[in-house]
């Protein structure tokens, strides 16, 4: 794991957060540290992918303003349903993975409704073990812990419910053309905008617990985007003219997506996948398209025929209809 920023590094970053010029001398005086400490801090920030501009004789500034995650501001932006379901909000500068952190916390008895956010995670994962690229402070990286009285089998379809909830949340902030790709990828015009990762543990007949992780990049620079090995989009791009050049409010967005997942997890426990199916119908443009399903050494070719009431993918093959609870789906039209 990459060593995270020290308190001094974070203090320098917070001073620069407004995007204005700050001289190294003034920063050193404000923080009560040496100029050498400031240089080391700036070097560390660069190593984290934070772009700091140096104007000789004038000082330093961030290439773009930065809004630090703040638990009080996130809590204040939650509506009553979100606050009633929330246990606590934890914010970390750097974690290996917010999902891993909450799964470990769950073993100690942490209650449902715990939310964990990180400015950066260096072991962030997508489905099938893929790496999730997450530059420091450039996205919303959060995980939510929830507990159920039923067993692991009852969690079938939960990933689709979570995807539907995030799709509605994205629409609420102004994103159009959102598509869901089974089981829970969120695409914008064929490019991955957000990803979900669900991890669960428990007994066959209950109880069980699950951690739902969300990764959403808000605005990536060309250099940061070069690290991504698949067609991608960030929120600023998906918002169009509204997003380009705008200062995206990370704490408000963190509240919106935290609440969306809290409400969805609670509702799934009471009603299952059924109330989320209509959302899937409106966000699934791939139905009727040819798909390939990879499941271990097996590959299946067929036509995407929708999803079942418990969230399985229906595929029409030459030998008839098959359903899949897991697998890697590729659209043969060339979309991811």
CSV table of C-alpha atoms in Angstrom, one decimal:
chain,number,residue,atom,x,y,z
A,1,UNK,CA,0.0,0.0,0.0
A,2,UNK,CA,1.2,3.5,-0.9
A,3,UNK,CA,2.0,5.6,2.2
A,4,UNK,CA,-0.7,8.2,2.5
A,5,UNK,CA,-0.2,11.9,3.0
A,6,UNK,CA,0.9,13.1,6.5
A,7,UNK,CA,-1.0,15.8,8.4
A,8,UNK,CA,1.4,18.4,7.1
A,9,UNK,CA,0.8,17.2,3.5
A,10,UNK,CA,-2.9,17.5,4.0
A,11,UNK,CA,-2.6,20.9,5.7
A,12,UNK,CA,-0.8,22.2,2.6
A,13,UNK,CA,-3.4,20.7,0.3
A,14,UNK,CA,-6.2,22.4,2.3
A,15,UNK,CA,-4.5,25.7,2.0
A,16,UNK,CA,-4.2,25.3,-1.7
A,17,UNK,CA,-7.8,24.0,-2.1
A,18,UNK,CA,-9.2,27.4,-3.2
A,19,UNK,CA,-7.2,27.3,-6.4
A,20,UNK,CA,-5.6,30.7,-5.6
A,21,UNK,CA,-1.8,31.4,-5.5
A,22,UNK,CA,-0.1,30.9,-2.2
A,23,UNK,CA,3.6,31.7,-1.6
A,24,UNK,CA,5.7,29.0,-0.1
A,25,UNK,CA,6.9,31.4,2.6
A,26,UNK,CA,3.4,32.3,3.6
A,27,UNK,CA,2.3,28.6,3.7
A,28,UNK,CA,5.3,27.8,5.9
A,29,UNK,CA,4.5,30.6,8.3
A,30,UNK,CA,0.8,29.7,8.5
A,31,UNK,CA,1.6,26.0,9.2
A,32,UNK,CA,4.6,26.7,11.4
A,33,UNK,CA,6.9,24.5,9.4
A,34,UNK,CA,10.1,25.0,7.3
A,35,UNK,CA,10.1,25.8,3.6
A,36,UNK,CA,11.8,22.4,3.1
A,37,UNK,CA,8.8,20.7,4.7
A,38,UNK,CA,6.6,22.6,2.2
A,39,UNK,CA,8.7,21.4,-0.8
A,40,UNK,CA,8.5,17.9,0.5
A,41,UNK,CA,4.7,18.2,0.9
A,42,UNK,CA,4.3,19.5,-2.7
A,43,UNK,CA,6.5,16.6,-4.0
A,44,UNK,CA,4.2,14.2,-2.1
A,45,UNK,CA,1.1,15.7,-3.5
A,46,UNK,CA,2.5,15.4,-7.0
A,47,UNK,CA,3.2,11.7,-6.3
A,48,UNK,CA,-0.5,11.3,-5.4
A,49,UNK,CA,-1.4,12.7,-8.8
A,50,UNK,CA,-2.4,16.1,-7.5
A,51,UNK,CA,-1.5,18.7,-10.1
A,52,UNK,CA,0.2,21.7,-8.5
A,53,UNK,CA,1.3,24.6,-10.6
A,54,UNK,CA,4.4,26.6,-9.7
A,55,UNK,CA,4.7,30.2,-10.7
A,56,UNK,CA,8.2,31.3,-10.1
A,57,UNK,CA,8.4,34.2,-7.7
A,58,UNK,CA,4.7,34.1,-7.0
A,59,UNK,CA,3.9,30.8,-5.4
A,60,UNK,CA,1.9,27.6,-5.9
A,61,UNK,CA,-1.7,26.8,-6.7
A,62,UNK,CA,-3.7,23.7,-7.6
A,63,UNK,CA,-4.4,23.3,-11.3
A,64,UNK,CA,-8.1,23.1,-10.2
A,65,UNK,CA,-9.8,24.0,-6.9
A,66,UNK,CA,-10.4,21.0,-4.6
A,67,UNK,CA,-13.3,20.4,-2.2
A,68,UNK,CA,-12.1,18.2,0.7
A,69,UNK,CA,-14.6,15.6,1.9
A,70,UNK,CA,-16.2,16.7,5.1
A,71,UNK,CA,-18.5,14.5,7.3
A,72,UNK,CA,-20.4,17.4,8.7
A,73,UNK,CA,-21.2,18.8,5.2
A,74,UNK,CA,-22.2,15.4,3.9
A,75,UNK,CA,-24.5,14.8,6.9
A,76,UNK,CA,-26.0,18.2,6.5
A,77,UNK,CA,-26.8,17.4,2.8
A,78,UNK,CA,-28.7,14.2,3.6
A,79,UNK,CA,-32.5,14.3,3.7
A,80,UNK,CA,-34.4,12.8,6.6
A,81,UNK,CA,-34.6,9.2,5.0
A,82,UNK,CA,-30.8,9.2,4.6
A,83,UNK,CA,-30.1,10.4,8.1
A,84,UNK,CA,-32.5,7.9,9.7
A,85,UNK,CA,-30.7,5.0,8.0
A,86,UNK,CA,-27.2,6.3,8.6
A,87,UNK,CA,-25.1,4.9,11.5
A,88,UNK,CA,-21.9,7.0,11.0
A,89,UNK,CA,-19.7,8.5,8.3
A,90,UNK,CA,-16.0,7.9,8.3
A,91,UNK,CA,-13.7,9.8,6.0
A,92,UNK,CA,-10.1,8.7,5.4
A,93,UNK,CA,-7.4,10.4,3.3
A,94,UNK,CA,-6.0,7.1,2.0
A,95,UNK,CA,-7.2,3.5,2.3
A,96,UNK,CA,-6.3,0.4,0.5
A,97,UNK,CA,-10.0,-0.1,-0.2
A,98,UNK,CA,-13.1,1.3,1.4
A,99,UNK,CA,-14.9,-2.1,0.8
A,100,UNK,CA,-12.1,-4.1,2.5
A,101,UNK,CA,-12.1,-1.6,5.4
A,102,UNK,CA,-15.8,-2.0,6.1
A,103,UNK,CA,-15.8,-5.8,5.6
A,104,UNK,CA,-13.1,-5.9,8.4
A,105,UNK,CA,-15.2,-3.5,10.5
A,106,UNK,CA,-18.2,-5.7,10.0
A,107,UNK,CA,-16.4,-8.6,11.7
A,108,UNK,CA,-16.2,-6.5,14.9
A,109,UNK,CA,-19.9,-5.9,14.9
A,110,UNK,CA,-20.2,-2.5,13.2
A,111,UNK,CA,-23.9,-1.8,12.6
A,112,UNK,CA,-25.8,-1.4,9.4
A,113,UNK,CA,-25.6,2.1,8.0
A,114,UNK,CA,-21.9,2.7,8.4
A,115,UNK,CA,-20.6,4.8,5.5
A,116,UNK,CA,-16.9,5.0,4.6
A,117,UNK,CA,-15.4,7.5,2.1
A,118,UNK,CA,-11.8,8.0,1.1
A,119,UNK,CA,-10.0,10.7,-0.9
A,120,UNK,CA,-7.8,8.0,-2.4
A,121,UNK,CA,-7.6,4.2,-2.4
A,122,UNK,CA,-4.6,2.4,-3.9
A,123,UNK,CA,-6.1,-1.1,-3.9
A,124,UNK,CA,-9.5,-0.1,-5.2
A,125,UNK,CA,-11.1,-3.0,-7.1
A,126,UNK,CA,-13.8,-3.5,-9.7
A,127,UNK,CA,-15.5,-6.7,-10.6
A,128,UNK,CA,-13.3,-9.7,-11.5
A,129,UNK,CA,-10.4,-8.1,-9.6
A,130,UNK,CA,-9.9,-5.2,-12.0
A,131,UNK,CA,-8.2,-2.1,-10.6
A,132,UNK,CA,-10.3,1.0,-10.2
A,133,UNK,CA,-8.2,4.1,-11.0
A,134,UNK,CA,-8.9,6.8,-8.4
A,135,UNK,CA,-6.7,9.8,-8.3
A,136,UNK,CA,-6.5,11.6,-5.0
A,137,UNK,CA,-9.6,13.8,-4.4
A,138,UNK,CA,-10.9,13.5,-7.9
A,139,UNK,CA,-14.0,11.4,-7.3
A,140,UNK,CA,-16.5,9.9,-4.9
A,141,UNK,CA,-15.2,6.7,-3.5
A,142,UNK,CA,-17.6,5.3,-0.9
A,143,UNK,CA,-18.8,2.0,0.7
A,144,UNK,CA,-21.9,1.3,2.7
A,145,UNK,CA,-22.3,-1.6,5.2
A,146,UNK,CA,-25.7,-3.2,5.6
A,147,UNK,CA,-27.0,-6.2,7.6
A,148,UNK,CA,-29.8,-8.6,6.9
A,149,UNK,CA,-31.6,-11.3,8.9
A,150,UNK,CA,-31.8,-13.6,5.9
A,151,UNK,CA,-28.9,-15.7,4.5
A,152,UNK,CA,-26.6,-15.2,1.5
A,153,UNK,CA,-29.0,-16.7,-1.0
A,154,UNK,CA,-31.4,-13.8,-0.2
A,155,UNK,CA,-28.9,-11.3,-1.6
A,156,UNK,CA,-29.5,-12.4,-5.2
A,157,UNK,CA,-30.4,-9.4,-7.2
A,158,UNK,CA,-29.0,-6.9,-4.7
A,159,UNK,CA,-26.3,-5.8,-7.1
A,160,UNK,CA,-29.0,-4.8,-9.6
A,161,UNK,CA,-30.9,-2.9,-7.0
A,162,UNK,CA,-27.8,-1.0,-6.1
A,163,UNK,CA,-27.1,-0.2,-9.8
A,164,UNK,CA,-30.7,1.0,-10.3
A,165,UNK,CA,-30.4,3.3,-7.2
A,166,UNK,CA,-27.2,4.9,-8.5
A,167,UNK,CA,-28.7,5.3,-12.0
A,168,UNK,CA,-31.6,7.3,-10.5
A,169,UNK,CA,-29.2,9.3,-8.4
A,170,UNK,CA,-27.1,10.2,-11.5
A,171,UNK,CA,-30.3,11.3,-13.3
A,172,UNK,CA,-31.2,13.5,-10.3
A,173,UNK,CA,-27.9,15.5,-10.7
A,174,UNK,CA,-28.5,16.0,-14.4
A,175,UNK,CA,-26.9,13.1,-16.2
A,176,UNK,CA,-28.9,11.8,-19.2
A,177,UNK,CA,-28.3,8.7,-21.4
A,178,UNK,CA,-27.4,6.5,-18.4
A,179,UNK,CA,-27.4,2.8,-19.2
A,180,UNK,CA,-27.1,-0.2,-16.9
A,181,UNK,CA,-25.0,-3.1,-18.0
A,182,UNK,CA,-25.7,-6.3,-16.2
A,183,UNK,CA,-25.1,-6.8,-13.4
A,184,UNK,CA,-24.3,-3.3,-12.1
A,185,UNK,CA,-22.0,-1.3,-14.4
A,186,UNK,CA,-23.2,2.3,-15.1
A,187,UNK,CA,-22.4,3.5,-18.6
A,188,UNK,CA,-22.8,6.8,-20.3
A,189,UNK,CA,-23.0,6.6,-24.1
A,190,UNK,CA,-21.2,3.2,-24.0
A,191,UNK,CA,-18.4,4.4,-21.6
A,192,UNK,CA,-18.1,3.4,-18.0
A,193,UNK,CA,-19.1,6.2,-15.7
A,194,UNK,CA,-19.3,4.4,-12.4
A,195,UNK,CA,-18.7,1.0,-11.0
A,196,UNK,CA,-20.2,-1.0,-8.1
A,197,UNK,CA,-18.6,-3.8,-6.1
A,198,UNK,CA,-20.6,-5.9,-3.7
A,199,UNK,CA,-19.0,-8.1,-1.1
A,200,UNK,CA,-21.0,-10.2,1.4
A,201,UNK,CA,-20.5,-12.7,4.2
A,202,UNK,CA,-22.7,-14.6,6.6
A,203,UNK,CA,-24.5,-17.8,7.2
A,204,UNK,CA,-26.5,-19.8,4.6
A,205,UNK,CA,-29.7,-19.3,6.6
A,206,UNK,CA,-28.8,-15.9,8.1
A,207,UNK,CA,-27.8,-13.5,9.3
A,208,UNK,CA,-25.7,-11.9,6.5
A,209,UNK,CA,-24.0,-8.6,5.8
A,210,UNK,CA,-23.0,-6.8,2.7
A,211,UNK,CA,-20.7,-3.9,1.7
A,212,UNK,CA,-21.6,-2.0,-1.4
A,213,UNK,CA,-18.8,0.1,-2.9
A,214,UNK,CA,-19.2,2.9,-5.4
A,215,UNK,CA,-16.5,4.4,-7.5
A,216,UNK,CA,-17.3,7.6,-9.5
A,217,UNK,CA,-14.7,9.8,-11.1
A,218,UNK,CA,-15.8,13.5,-11.2
A,219,UNK,CA,-13.2,15.1,-13.3
A,220,UNK,CA,-10.0,13.5,-14.6
A,221,UNK,CA,-7.1,15.3,-16.3
A,222,UNK,CA,-5.8,13.7,-19.6
A,223,UNK,CA,-2.8,12.4,-17.7
A,224,UNK,CA,-4.9,10.7,-15.1
A,225,UNK,CA,-7.3,9.3,-17.7
A,226,UNK,CA,-4.4,7.7,-19.5
A,227,UNK,CA,-4.1,5.1,-16.8
A,228,UNK,CA,-7.6,3.7,-17.5
A,229,UNK,CA,-7.6,0.7,-19.8
A,230,UNK,CA,-11.3,0.8,-20.9
A,231,UNK,CA,-13.7,3.3,-22.5
A,232,UNK,CA,-14.5,5.7,-19.7
A,233,UNK,CA,-16.4,8.9,-18.8
A,234,UNK,CA,-16.2,11.2,-15.8
A,235,UNK,CA,-19.1,13.1,-14.3
A,236,UNK,CA,-18.0,16.5,-15.7
A,237,UNK,CA,-18.1,15.0,-19.2
A,238,UNK,CA,-21.5,13.3,-18.7
A,239,UNK,CA,-23.0,16.6,-17.5
A,240,UNK,CA,-22.0,18.3,-20.7
A,241,UNK,CA,-21.7,22.1,-20.6
A,242,UNK,CA,-22.9,22.1,-17.0
A,243,UNK,CA,-20.0,20.0,-15.9
A,244,UNK,CA,-17.2,21.4,-18.0
A,245,UNK,CA,-15.5,24.2,-16.0
A,246,UNK,CA,-17.9,23.8,-13.1
A,247,UNK,CA,-16.9,23.2,-9.6
A,248,UNK,CA,-18.5,19.9,-8.8
A,249,UNK,CA,-19.7,19.8,-5.2
A,250,UNK,CA,-18.1,16.6,-3.9
A,251,UNK,CA,-19.8,16.6,-0.5
A,252,UNK,CA,-23.2,17.2,-1.9
A,253,UNK,CA,-22.6,14.3,-4.4
A,254,UNK,CA,-21.3,12.1,-1.7
A,255,UNK,CA,-24.5,12.7,0.3
A,256,UNK,CA,-26.7,12.0,-2.7
A,257,UNK,CA,-25.0,8.6,-3.5
A,258,UNK,CA,-24.7,7.6,0.1
A,259,UNK,CA,-28.4,8.2,0.6
A,260,UNK,CA,-29.3,6.4,-2.6
A,261,UNK,CA,-27.5,3.3,-1.5
A,262,UNK,CA,-28.8,3.4,2.1
A,263,UNK,CA,-32.4,3.7,1.0
A,264,UNK,CA,-31.9,1.0,-1.6
A,265,UNK,CA,-30.3,-1.4,0.8
A,266,UNK,CA,-33.1,-0.9,3.3
A,267,UNK,CA,-35.8,-1.3,0.7
A,268,UNK,CA,-34.2,-4.4,-0.7
A,269,UNK,CA,-34.4,-6.0,2.7
A,270,UNK,CA,-38.1,-5.4,2.9
A,271,UNK,CA,-39.2,-5.8,-0.7
A,272,UNK,CA,-36.5,-7.6,-2.6
A,273,UNK,CA,-35.6,-6.7,-6.2
A,274,UNK,CA,-39.2,-6.2,-7.5
A,275,UNK,CA,-39.5,-2.4,-7.0
A,276,UNK,CA,-36.2,-1.9,-8.8
A,277,UNK,CA,-37.1,-3.9,-11.9
A,278,UNK,CA,-38.9,-1.0,-13.7
A,279,UNK,CA,-35.8,1.2,-13.3
A,280,UNK,CA,-33.8,-1.6,-14.9
A,281,UNK,CA,-36.2,-1.7,-17.8
A,282,UNK,CA,-35.8,2.0,-18.5
A,283,UNK,CA,-32.0,1.9,-18.2
A,284,UNK,CA,-31.2,-1.3,-20.1
A,285,UNK,CA,-30.8,-0.4,-23.8
A,286,UNK,CA,-28.9,-3.7,-24.5
A,287,UNK,CA,-31.9,-6.0,-24.5
A,288,UNK,CA,-32.2,-7.7,-27.8
A,289,UNK,CA,-28.5,-7.2,-28.6
A,290,UNK,CA,-26.1,-10.1,-29.2
A,291,UNK,CA,-23.9,-10.8,-26.2
A,292,UNK,CA,-21.1,-13.0,-25.1
A,293,UNK,CA,-21.1,-14.4,-21.6
A,294,UNK,CA,-17.8,-15.7,-20.1
A,295,UNK,CA,-18.2,-17.9,-17.1
A,296,UNK,CA,-14.9,-19.5,-16.1
A,297,UNK,CA,-13.7,-21.6,-19.1
A,298,UNK,CA,-17.1,-21.5,-20.7
A,299,UNK,CA,-18.3,-18.9,-23.3
A,300,UNK,CA,-21.9,-18.5,-24.3
A,301,UNK,CA,-23.1,-16.6,-27.3
A,302,UNK,CA,-26.7,-15.4,-27.5
A,303,UNK,CA,-29.2,-12.6,-27.4
A,304,UNK,CA,-29.7,-10.5,-24.2
A,305,UNK,CA,-33.4,-11.2,-23.3
A,306,UNK,CA,-33.7,-9.2,-20.1
A,307,UNK,CA,-33.5,-10.2,-16.5
A,308,UNK,CA,-35.5,-12.5,-14.2
A,309,UNK,CA,-37.3,-11.5,-11.0
A,310,UNK,CA,-34.3,-12.4,-9.0
A,311,UNK,CA,-31.8,-10.6,-11.1
A,312,UNK,CA,-30.4,-13.3,-13.3
A,313,UNK,CA,-29.5,-12.5,-16.9
A,314,UNK,CA,-31.7,-14.2,-19.6
A,315,UNK,CA,-29.8,-15.1,-22.7
A,316,UNK,CA,-31.4,-16.7,-25.8
A,317,UNK,CA,-29.0,-19.2,-27.3
A,318,UNK,CA,-29.2,-21.7,-30.2
A,319,UNK,CA,-30.3,-24.4,-27.7
A,320,UNK,CA,-32.9,-22.2,-25.9
A,321,UNK,CA,-33.0,-19.7,-23.0
A,322,UNK,CA,-30.4,-19.8,-20.3
A,323,UNK,CA,-30.1,-17.7,-17.2
A,324,UNK,CA,-26.9,-16.5,-15.5
A,325,UNK,CA,-26.4,-15.3,-11.9
A,326,UNK,CA,-22.7,-14.5,-12.6
A,327,UNK,CA,-20.4,-14.0,-15.6
A,328,UNK,CA,-18.6,-11.4,-17.6
A,329,UNK,CA,-20.9,-9.8,-20.3
A,330,UNK,CA,-19.6,-8.3,-23.5
A,331,UNK,CA,-21.8,-6.6,-26.1
A,332,UNK,CA,-20.8,-7.9,-29.5
A,333,UNK,CA,-21.8,-4.5,-30.9
A,334,UNK,CA,-18.5,-3.3,-29.6
A,335,UNK,CA,-19.7,-1.5,-26.5
A,336,UNK,CA,-18.0,-2.4,-23.2
